[in-house]
Coordinates of C-alpha atoms in Angstrom, one line a residue:
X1 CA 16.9 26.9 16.5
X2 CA 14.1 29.1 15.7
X3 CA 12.7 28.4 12.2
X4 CA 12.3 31.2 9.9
X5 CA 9.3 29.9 8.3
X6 CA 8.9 32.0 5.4
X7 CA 12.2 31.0 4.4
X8 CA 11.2 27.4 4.8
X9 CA 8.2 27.7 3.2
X10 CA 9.9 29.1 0.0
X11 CA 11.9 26.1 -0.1
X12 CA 9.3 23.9 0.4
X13 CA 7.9 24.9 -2.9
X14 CA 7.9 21.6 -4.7
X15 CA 6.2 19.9 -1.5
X16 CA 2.8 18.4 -2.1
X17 CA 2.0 19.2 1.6
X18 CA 3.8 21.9 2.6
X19 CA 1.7 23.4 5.2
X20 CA 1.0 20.1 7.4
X21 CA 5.3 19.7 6.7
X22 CA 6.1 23.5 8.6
X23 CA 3.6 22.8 11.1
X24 CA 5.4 19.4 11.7
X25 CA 8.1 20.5 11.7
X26 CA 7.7 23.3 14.2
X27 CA 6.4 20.8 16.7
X28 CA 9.9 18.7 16.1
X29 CA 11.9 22.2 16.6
X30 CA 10.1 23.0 20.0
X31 CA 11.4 18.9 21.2
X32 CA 14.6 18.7 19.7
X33 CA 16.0 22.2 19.7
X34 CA 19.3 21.0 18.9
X35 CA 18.1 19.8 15.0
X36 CA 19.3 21.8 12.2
X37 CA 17.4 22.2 8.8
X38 CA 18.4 22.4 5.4
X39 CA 17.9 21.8 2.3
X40 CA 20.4 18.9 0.4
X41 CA 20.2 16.6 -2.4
X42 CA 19.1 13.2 -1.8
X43 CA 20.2 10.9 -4.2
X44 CA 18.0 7.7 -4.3
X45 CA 18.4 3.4 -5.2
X46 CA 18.1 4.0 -8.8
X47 CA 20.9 7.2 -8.7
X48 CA 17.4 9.8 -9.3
X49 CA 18.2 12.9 -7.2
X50 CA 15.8 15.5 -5.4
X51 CA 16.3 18.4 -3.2
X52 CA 14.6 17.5 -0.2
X53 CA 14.8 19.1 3.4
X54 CA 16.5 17.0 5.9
X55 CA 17.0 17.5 9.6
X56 CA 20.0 16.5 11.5
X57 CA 21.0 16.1 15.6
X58 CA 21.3 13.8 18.6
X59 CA 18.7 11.8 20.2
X60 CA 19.4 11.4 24.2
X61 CA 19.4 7.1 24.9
X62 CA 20.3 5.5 27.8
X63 CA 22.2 1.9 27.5
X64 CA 24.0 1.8 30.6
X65 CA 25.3 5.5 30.6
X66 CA 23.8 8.0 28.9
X67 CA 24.9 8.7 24.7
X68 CA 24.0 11.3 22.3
X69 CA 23.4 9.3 19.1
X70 CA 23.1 11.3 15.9
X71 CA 20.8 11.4 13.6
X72 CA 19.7 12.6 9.7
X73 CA 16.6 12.3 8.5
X74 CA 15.2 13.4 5.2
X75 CA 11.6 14.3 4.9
X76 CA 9.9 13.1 1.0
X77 CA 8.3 15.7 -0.8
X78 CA 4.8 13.6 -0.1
X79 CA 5.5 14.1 3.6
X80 CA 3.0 13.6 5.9
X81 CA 2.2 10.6 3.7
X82 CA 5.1 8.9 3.2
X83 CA 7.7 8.3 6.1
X84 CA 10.7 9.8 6.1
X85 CA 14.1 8.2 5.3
X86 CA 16.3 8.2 8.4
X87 CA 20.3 7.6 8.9
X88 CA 23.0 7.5 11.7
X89 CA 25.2 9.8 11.6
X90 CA 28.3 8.9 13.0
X91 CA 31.7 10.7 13.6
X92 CA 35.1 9.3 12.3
X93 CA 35.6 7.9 15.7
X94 CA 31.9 5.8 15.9
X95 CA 30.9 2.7 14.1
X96 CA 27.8 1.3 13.2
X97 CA 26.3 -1.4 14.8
X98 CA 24.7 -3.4 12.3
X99 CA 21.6 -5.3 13.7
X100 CA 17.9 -5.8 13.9
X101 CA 17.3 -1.7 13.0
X102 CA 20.1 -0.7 11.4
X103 CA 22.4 -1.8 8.2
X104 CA 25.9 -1.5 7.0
X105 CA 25.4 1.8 5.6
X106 CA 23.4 3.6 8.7
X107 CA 20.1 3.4 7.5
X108 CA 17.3 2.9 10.1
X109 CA 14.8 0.6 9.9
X110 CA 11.3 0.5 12.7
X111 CA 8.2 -0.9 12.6
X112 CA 7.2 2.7 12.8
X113 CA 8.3 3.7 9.1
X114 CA 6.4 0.6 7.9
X115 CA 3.4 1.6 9.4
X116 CA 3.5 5.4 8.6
X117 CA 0.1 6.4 8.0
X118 CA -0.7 10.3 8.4
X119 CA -2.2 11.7 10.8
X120 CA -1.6 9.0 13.5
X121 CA 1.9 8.7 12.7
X122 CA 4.4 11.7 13.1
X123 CA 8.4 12.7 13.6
X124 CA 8.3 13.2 17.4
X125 CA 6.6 9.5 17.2
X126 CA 9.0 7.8 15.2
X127 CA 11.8 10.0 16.9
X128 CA 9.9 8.8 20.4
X129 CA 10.2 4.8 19.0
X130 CA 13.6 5.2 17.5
X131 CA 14.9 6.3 21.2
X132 CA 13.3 3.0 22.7
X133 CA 14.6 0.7 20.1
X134 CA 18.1 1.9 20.3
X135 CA 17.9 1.4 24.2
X136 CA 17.3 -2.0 23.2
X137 CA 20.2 -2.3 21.2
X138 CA 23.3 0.7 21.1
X139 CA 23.4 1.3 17.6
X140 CA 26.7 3.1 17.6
X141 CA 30.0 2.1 19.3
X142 CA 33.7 3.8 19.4
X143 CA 36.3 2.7 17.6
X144 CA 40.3 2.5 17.6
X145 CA 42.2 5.3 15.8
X146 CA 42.9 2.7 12.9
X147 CA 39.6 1.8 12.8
X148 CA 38.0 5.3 12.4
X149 CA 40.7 6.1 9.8
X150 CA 39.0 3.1 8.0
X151 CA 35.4 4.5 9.4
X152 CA 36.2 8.1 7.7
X153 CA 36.3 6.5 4.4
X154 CA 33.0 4.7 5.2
X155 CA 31.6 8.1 5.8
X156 CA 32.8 9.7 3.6
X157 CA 31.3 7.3 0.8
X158 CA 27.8 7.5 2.1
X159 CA 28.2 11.3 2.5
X160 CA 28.3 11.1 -0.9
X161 CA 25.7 8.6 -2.3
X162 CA 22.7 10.8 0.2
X163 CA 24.2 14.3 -0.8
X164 CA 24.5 13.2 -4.0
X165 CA 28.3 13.4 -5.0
X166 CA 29.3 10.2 -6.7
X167 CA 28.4 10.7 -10.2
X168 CA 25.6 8.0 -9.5
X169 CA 22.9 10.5 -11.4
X170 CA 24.7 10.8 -14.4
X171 CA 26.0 7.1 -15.4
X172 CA 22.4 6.0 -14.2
X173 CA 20.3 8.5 -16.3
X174 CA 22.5 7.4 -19.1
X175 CA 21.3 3.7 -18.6
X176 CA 17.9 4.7 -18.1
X177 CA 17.6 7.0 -21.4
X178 CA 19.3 4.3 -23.4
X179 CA 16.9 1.7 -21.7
X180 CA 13.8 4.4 -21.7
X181 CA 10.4 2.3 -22.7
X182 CA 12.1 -0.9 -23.0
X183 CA 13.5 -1.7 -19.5
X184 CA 10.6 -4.0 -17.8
X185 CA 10.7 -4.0 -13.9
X186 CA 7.9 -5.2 -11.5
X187 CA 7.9 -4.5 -8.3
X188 CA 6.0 -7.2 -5.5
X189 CA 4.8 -5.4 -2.5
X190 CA 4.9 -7.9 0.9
X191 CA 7.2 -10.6 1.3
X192 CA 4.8 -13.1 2.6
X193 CA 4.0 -16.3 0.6
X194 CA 2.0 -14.7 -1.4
X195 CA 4.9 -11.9 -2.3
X196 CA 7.5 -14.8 -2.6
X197 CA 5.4 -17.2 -4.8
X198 CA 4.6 -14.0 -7.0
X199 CA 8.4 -13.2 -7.5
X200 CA 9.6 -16.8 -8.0
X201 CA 6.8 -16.9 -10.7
X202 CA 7.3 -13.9 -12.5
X203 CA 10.8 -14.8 -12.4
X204 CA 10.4 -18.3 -14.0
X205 CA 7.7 -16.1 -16.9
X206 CA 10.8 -13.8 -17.6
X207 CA 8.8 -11.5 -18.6
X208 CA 10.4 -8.4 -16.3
X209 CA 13.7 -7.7 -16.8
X210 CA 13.9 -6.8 -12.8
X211 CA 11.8 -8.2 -10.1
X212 CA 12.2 -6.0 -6.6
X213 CA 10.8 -7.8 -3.5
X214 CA 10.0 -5.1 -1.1
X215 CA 9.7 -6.2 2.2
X216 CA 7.8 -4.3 4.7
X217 CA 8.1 -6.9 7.9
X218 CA 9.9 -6.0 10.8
X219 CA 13.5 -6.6 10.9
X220 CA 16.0 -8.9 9.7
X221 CA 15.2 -11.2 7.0
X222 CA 14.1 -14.1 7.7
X223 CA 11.9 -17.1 6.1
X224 CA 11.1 -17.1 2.5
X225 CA 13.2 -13.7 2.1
X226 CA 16.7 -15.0 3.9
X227 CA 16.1 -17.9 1.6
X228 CA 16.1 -15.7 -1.6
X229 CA 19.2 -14.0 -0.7
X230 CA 20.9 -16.9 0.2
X231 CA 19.6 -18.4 -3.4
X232 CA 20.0 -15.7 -5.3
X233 CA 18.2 -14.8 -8.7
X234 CA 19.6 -12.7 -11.5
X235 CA 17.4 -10.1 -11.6
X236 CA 15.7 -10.2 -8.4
X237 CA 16.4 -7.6 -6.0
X238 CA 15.3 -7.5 -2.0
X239 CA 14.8 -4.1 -0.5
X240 CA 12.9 -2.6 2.7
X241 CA 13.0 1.2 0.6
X242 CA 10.5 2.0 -1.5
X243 CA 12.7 3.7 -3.5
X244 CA 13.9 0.9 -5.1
X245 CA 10.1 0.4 -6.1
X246 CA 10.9 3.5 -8.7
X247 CA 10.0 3.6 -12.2
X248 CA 8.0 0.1 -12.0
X249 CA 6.0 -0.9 -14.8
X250 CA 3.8 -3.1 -12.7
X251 CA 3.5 -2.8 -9.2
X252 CA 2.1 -6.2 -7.5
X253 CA 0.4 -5.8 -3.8
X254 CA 0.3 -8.6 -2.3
X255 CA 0.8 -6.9 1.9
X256 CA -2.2 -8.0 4.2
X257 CA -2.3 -6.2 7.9
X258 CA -1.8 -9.1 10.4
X259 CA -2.9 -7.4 13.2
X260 CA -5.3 -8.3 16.2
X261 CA -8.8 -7.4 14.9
X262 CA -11.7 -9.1 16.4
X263 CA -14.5 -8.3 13.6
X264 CA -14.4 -8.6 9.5
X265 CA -14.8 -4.7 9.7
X266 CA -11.7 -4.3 11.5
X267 CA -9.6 -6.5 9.8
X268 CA -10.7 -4.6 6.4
X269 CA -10.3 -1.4 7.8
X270 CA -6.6 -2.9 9.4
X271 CA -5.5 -3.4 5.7
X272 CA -6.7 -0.3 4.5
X273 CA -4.5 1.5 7.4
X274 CA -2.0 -0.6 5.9
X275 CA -2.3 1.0 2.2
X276 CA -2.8 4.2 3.8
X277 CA 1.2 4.1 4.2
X278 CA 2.1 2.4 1.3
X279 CA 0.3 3.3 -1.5
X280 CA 1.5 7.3 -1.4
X281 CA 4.9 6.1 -1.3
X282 CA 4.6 3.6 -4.1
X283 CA 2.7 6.2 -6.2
X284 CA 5.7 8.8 -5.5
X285 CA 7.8 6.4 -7.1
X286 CA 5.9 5.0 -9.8
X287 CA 3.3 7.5 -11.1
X288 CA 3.0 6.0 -14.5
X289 CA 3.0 2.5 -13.1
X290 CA -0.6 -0.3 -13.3
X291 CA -1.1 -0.8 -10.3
X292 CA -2.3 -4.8 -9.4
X293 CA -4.3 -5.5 -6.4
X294 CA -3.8 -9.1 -5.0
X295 CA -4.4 -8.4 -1.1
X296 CA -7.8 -9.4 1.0
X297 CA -10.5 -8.2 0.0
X298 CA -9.0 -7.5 -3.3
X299 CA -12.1 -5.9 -4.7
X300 CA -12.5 -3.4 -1.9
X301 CA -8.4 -3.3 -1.5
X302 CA -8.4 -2.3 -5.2
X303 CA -11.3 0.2 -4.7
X304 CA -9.0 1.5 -1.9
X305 CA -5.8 1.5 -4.0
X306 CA -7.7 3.2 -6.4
X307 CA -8.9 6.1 -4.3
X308 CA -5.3 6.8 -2.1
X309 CA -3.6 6.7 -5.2
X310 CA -5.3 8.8 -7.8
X311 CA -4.8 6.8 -10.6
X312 CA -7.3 6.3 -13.8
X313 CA -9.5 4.0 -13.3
X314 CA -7.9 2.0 -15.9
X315 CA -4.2 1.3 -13.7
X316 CA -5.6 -0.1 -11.2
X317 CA -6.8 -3.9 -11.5
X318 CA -7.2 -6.6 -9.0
X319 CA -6.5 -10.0 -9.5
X320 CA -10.5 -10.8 -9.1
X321 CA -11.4 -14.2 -10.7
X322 CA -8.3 -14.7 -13.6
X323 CA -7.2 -17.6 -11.8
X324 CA -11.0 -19.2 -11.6
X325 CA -11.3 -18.1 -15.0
X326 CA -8.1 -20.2 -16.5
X327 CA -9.4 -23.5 -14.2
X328 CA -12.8 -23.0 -15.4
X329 CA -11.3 -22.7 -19.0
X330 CA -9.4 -25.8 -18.3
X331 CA -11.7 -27.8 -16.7
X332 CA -13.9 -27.2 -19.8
X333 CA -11.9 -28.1 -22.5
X334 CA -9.4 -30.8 -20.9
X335 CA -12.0 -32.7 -18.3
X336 CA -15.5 -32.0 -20.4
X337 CA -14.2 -31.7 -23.7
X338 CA -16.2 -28.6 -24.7
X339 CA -13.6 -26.5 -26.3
X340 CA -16.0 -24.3 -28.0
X341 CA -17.9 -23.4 -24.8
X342 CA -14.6 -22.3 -23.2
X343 CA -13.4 -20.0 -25.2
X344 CA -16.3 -18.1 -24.7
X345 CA -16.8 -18.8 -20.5
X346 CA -15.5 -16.8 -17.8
X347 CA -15.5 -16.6 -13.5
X348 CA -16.9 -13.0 -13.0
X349 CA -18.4 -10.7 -9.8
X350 CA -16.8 -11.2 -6.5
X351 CA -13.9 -13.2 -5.6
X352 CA -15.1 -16.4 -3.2
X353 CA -18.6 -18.2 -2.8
X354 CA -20.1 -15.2 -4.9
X355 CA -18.4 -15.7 -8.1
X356 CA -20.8 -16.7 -10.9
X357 CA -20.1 -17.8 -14.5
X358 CA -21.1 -16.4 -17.8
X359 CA -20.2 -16.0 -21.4
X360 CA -18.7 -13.2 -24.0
X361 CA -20.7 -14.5 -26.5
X362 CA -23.9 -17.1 -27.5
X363 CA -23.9 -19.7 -30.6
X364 CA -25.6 -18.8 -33.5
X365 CA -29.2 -20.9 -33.8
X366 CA -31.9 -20.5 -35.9
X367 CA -34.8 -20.4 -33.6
X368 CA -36.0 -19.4 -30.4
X369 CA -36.7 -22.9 -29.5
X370 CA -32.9 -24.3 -30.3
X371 CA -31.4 -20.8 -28.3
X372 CA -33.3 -21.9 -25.2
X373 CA -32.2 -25.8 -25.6
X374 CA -28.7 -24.4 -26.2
X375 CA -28.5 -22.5 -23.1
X376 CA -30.1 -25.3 -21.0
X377 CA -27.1 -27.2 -22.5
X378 CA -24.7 -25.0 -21.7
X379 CA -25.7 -24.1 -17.7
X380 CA -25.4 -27.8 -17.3
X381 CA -22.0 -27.8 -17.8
X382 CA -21.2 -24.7 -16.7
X383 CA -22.6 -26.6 -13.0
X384 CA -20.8 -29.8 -13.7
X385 CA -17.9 -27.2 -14.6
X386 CA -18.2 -25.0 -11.3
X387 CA -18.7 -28.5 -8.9
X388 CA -15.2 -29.3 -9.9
X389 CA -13.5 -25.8 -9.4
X390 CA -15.5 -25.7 -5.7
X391 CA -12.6 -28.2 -4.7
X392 CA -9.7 -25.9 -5.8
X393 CA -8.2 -24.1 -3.1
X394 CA -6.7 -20.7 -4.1
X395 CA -3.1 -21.5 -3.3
X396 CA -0.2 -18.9 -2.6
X397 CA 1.9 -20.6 -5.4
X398 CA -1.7 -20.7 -7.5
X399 CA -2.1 -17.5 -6.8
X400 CA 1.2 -16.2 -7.7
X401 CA 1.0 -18.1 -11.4
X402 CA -1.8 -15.7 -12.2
X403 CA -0.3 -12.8 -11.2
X404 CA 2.7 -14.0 -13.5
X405 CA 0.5 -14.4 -16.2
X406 CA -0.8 -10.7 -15.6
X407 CA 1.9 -9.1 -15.4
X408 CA 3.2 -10.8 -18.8
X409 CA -0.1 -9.3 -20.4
X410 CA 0.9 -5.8 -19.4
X411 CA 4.3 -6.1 -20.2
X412 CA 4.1 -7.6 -23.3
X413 CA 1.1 -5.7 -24.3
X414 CA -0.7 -8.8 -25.5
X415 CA -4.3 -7.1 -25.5
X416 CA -5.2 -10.6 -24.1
X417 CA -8.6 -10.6 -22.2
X418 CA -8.5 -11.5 -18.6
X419 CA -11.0 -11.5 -16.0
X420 CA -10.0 -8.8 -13.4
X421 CA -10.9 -6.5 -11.1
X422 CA -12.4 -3.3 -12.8
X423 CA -14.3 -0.3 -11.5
X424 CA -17.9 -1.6 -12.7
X425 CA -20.0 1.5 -12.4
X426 CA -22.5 1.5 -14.7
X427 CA -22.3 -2.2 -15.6
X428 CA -25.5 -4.0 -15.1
X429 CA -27.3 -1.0 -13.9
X430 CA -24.2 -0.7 -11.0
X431 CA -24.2 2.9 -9.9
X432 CA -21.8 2.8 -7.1
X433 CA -18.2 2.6 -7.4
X434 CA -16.9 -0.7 -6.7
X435 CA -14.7 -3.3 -8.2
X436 CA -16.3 -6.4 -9.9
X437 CA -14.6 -9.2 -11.8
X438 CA -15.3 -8.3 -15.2
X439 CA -13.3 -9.5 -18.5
X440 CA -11.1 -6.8 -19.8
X441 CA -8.6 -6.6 -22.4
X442 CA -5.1 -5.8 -21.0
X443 CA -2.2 -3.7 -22.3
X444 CA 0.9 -1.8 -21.1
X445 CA -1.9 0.7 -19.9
X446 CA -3.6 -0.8 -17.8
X447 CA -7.2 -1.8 -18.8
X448 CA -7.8 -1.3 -22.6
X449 CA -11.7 -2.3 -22.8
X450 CA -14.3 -4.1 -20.8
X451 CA -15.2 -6.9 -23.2
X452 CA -19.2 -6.8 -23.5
X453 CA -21.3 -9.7 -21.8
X454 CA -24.0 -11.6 -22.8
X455 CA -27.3 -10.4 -21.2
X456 CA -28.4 -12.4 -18.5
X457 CA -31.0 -11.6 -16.2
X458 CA -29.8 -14.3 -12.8
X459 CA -25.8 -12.9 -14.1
X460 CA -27.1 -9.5 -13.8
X461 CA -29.1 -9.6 -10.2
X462 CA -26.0 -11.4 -8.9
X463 CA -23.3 -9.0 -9.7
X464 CA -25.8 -6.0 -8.3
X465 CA -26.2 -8.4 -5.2
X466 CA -22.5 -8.2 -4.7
X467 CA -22.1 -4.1 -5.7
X468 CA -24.5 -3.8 -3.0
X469 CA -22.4 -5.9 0.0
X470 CA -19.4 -4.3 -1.1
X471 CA -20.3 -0.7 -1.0
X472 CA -22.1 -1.1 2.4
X473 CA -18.7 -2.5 3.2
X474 CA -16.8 0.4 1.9
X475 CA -18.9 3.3 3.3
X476 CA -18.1 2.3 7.2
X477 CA -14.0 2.1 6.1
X478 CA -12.4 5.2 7.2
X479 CA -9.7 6.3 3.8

């Protein structure tokens, strides 16, 4: 069909992109002739509705003979950035073959969508893949006349939860007002071990009144994720749509590109491709969310979720040194018995070998003299202190107990200081903008205030050190 594209650009008013959507959209019109457009409601995971424009027609694939399989897919209103949602759409007289691509209800799942990152990814290329994987297993197949009498009530039902006719929007907005600033749901981004060990221990904290899982591998699920939904938890959900990300409090990244990169450089810049598709969507979903950075290298990864998002400064954290801070903490008071000393000591700078100690606050002492004694004192045991925490491995499950303790300081709004991941500009004479372990005071908000250090000239020349290596770092990534 020929697109009147005034028309369409009138109801493509809302769109964040709308120009880059038409011209996209052309190019798909001058393939697949046979698509029609229009504009329906889409009615999402948590029963929210939107108007978006959808597209639907056959796709030619050949398995054996030759079938026309149809197809609906739904373009966000972040379009290029975020993939769109894509369905079968079967007649009374098809069912669906559920399978490595495709579930109970029609929906499509490809590697493609879970890649998506604009401009390399577009509809004629996820149309183009969806063709090959459906070669490799018929998605569709026909049915018995008492079967398709069964299949039309299938149909029928999701015709209504995507158009949006159940009633789902009203009994849900009801639950949500009644719920509104009290309901706590985090949602944990990768289903790795890190993603799994994060959810089992935010879980076990019961902090969140929901934990979603979202699971961005290809696929069935399989592993750590099979497991969960064999074992279920109350309260823990498993999706592969970021829509049931929506209207997070917390939203946990803990995704890490596992792709075939030969240098450092390219395995950065791999992730970063990675949260090119992710972070748009998760951002659509959540805008009022604090965002919590625990992927590699989570100072530039937070730097990165930072910038894609558009978020203040003060939602988006990374996990930086709160786990080295709590041993460190530990080790001081349980192994060396200096109690006083740890309330004051923290891991701060850059996650790894780089990571140097320092303190929120000195001991009061009458002279010169005693302050320099008390400070030889006190590096000694900060070394004796850091020796021991060079033999602690930073575990998934380890890992994951810090994020649990995190996210229970946001939640709970405990304004309990942490050592995070913080945009450090103009600390210690840092003028770039990068993300330093610093200790910060957190709240439902994000980061309330960066808790003041004591001057130290060695502190200070290390965490520039490390500002410098991760800019340089940043300024070759391509955002």
């Amino acid at each position: 069909m020929a697109l009147a594209e005034e028309a369409l650009r009138k109801q493509l008013g809302k769109y964040k992109f709308r120009d880059l959507t038409i011209e996209e959209l052309k190019n798909v019109n001058k393939t697949y002739p046979n698509f029609t457009f229009s504009m329906n409601t889409y009615t999402f995971k948590d029963g929210s509705q939107k108007e978006l424009l959808n597209f639907s027609g056959t796709v030619p694939v050949k398995y054996g003979n030759s079938y026309n399989i149809p197809i609906r897919l739904w373009i966000l209103d972040s379009h290029p950035f975020a993939p769109p949602i894509c369905f079968l759409k079967p007649t009374a007289n098809m069912g669906i073959s559920v399978g490595k691509h495709v579930d109970a209800h029609g929906r499509i799942y490809l590697p493609y969508l879970q890649n998506w990152s604009h401009p390399k990814s577009t509809v004629i290329g996820l149309i183009k893949e969806m063709i090959a994987k459906f070669e490799e297993e018929l998605p569709l197949y026909s049915l018995s006349s008492s079967d398709a009498a069964r299949q039309s009530e299938l149909l029928s039902y999701i015709a209504k939860i995507t158009e949006g006719e159940t009633g789902m929007k009203s009994k849900s907005k009801i639950g949500r007002d009644k719920n509104q600033g009290c309901f706590n749901k985090i949602t944990v981004v990768g289903a790795g071990d890190l993603g799994i060990a994060c959810v089992l221990a935010i879980a076990a904290k019961g902090a969140a009144d929901k934990v979603v899982l979202l699971d961005l591998s290809e696929g069935a699920a399989k592993g750590g994720t099979m497991d969960l939904e064999i074992f279920t938890l109350p309260n823990v959900e498993i999706s592969k749509d970021f829509s049931a990300s929506a209207d997070s409090k917390v939203v946990v990244l803990t995704v890490n590109s596992l792709g075939n990169a030969q240098t450092y450089l390219d395995v950065v810049q791999s992730n970063v491709d990675l949260f090119r598709g992710v972070i748009p969507a998760i951002s659509h979903y959540s805008q009022n969310t604090v965002l919590l950075v625990a992927s590699h290298p989570v100072e530039v990864m937070t730097y990165v979720s930072w910038k894609l998002s558009a978020f203040p400064k003060s939602r988006v954290i990374g996990v930086g040194a709160n786990l080295d801070t709590e041993r460190f903490q530990f080790i001081l008071t349980n192994l060396l018995k200096e109690e006083v000393l740890a309330k004051d000591a923290w891991i701060i700078g850059e996650q790894g070998e780089d990571k140097v100690p320092s303190w929120t606050s000195g001991n009061s002492v009458a002279n010169q003299t005693e302050a320099m004694a008390a400070c030889n004192s006190r590096d000694k045991v900060a070394n004796r202190a850091m020796e021991v925490l060079k033999g602690k491995g930073q575990r998934s499950w380890s890992v994951g107990l810090s994020v649990a303790d995190l996210t229970d300081s946001i939640l709970k709004d405990k304004r309990k200081v942490h050592s995070v991941s913080t945009l450090a500009k103009g600390c210690c004479n840092i003028n770039s903008e990068v993300f330093l372990s610093l200790p910060c005071i957190l709240g439902t908000s994000g980061v309330i205030e960066m808790v003041k250090l004591e001057e130290d000239p060695l502190v200070r020349e290390k965490l520039q050190s490390s500002a410098g290596s991760i800019h340089d770092l940043q300024q070759q990534l391509k955002l």
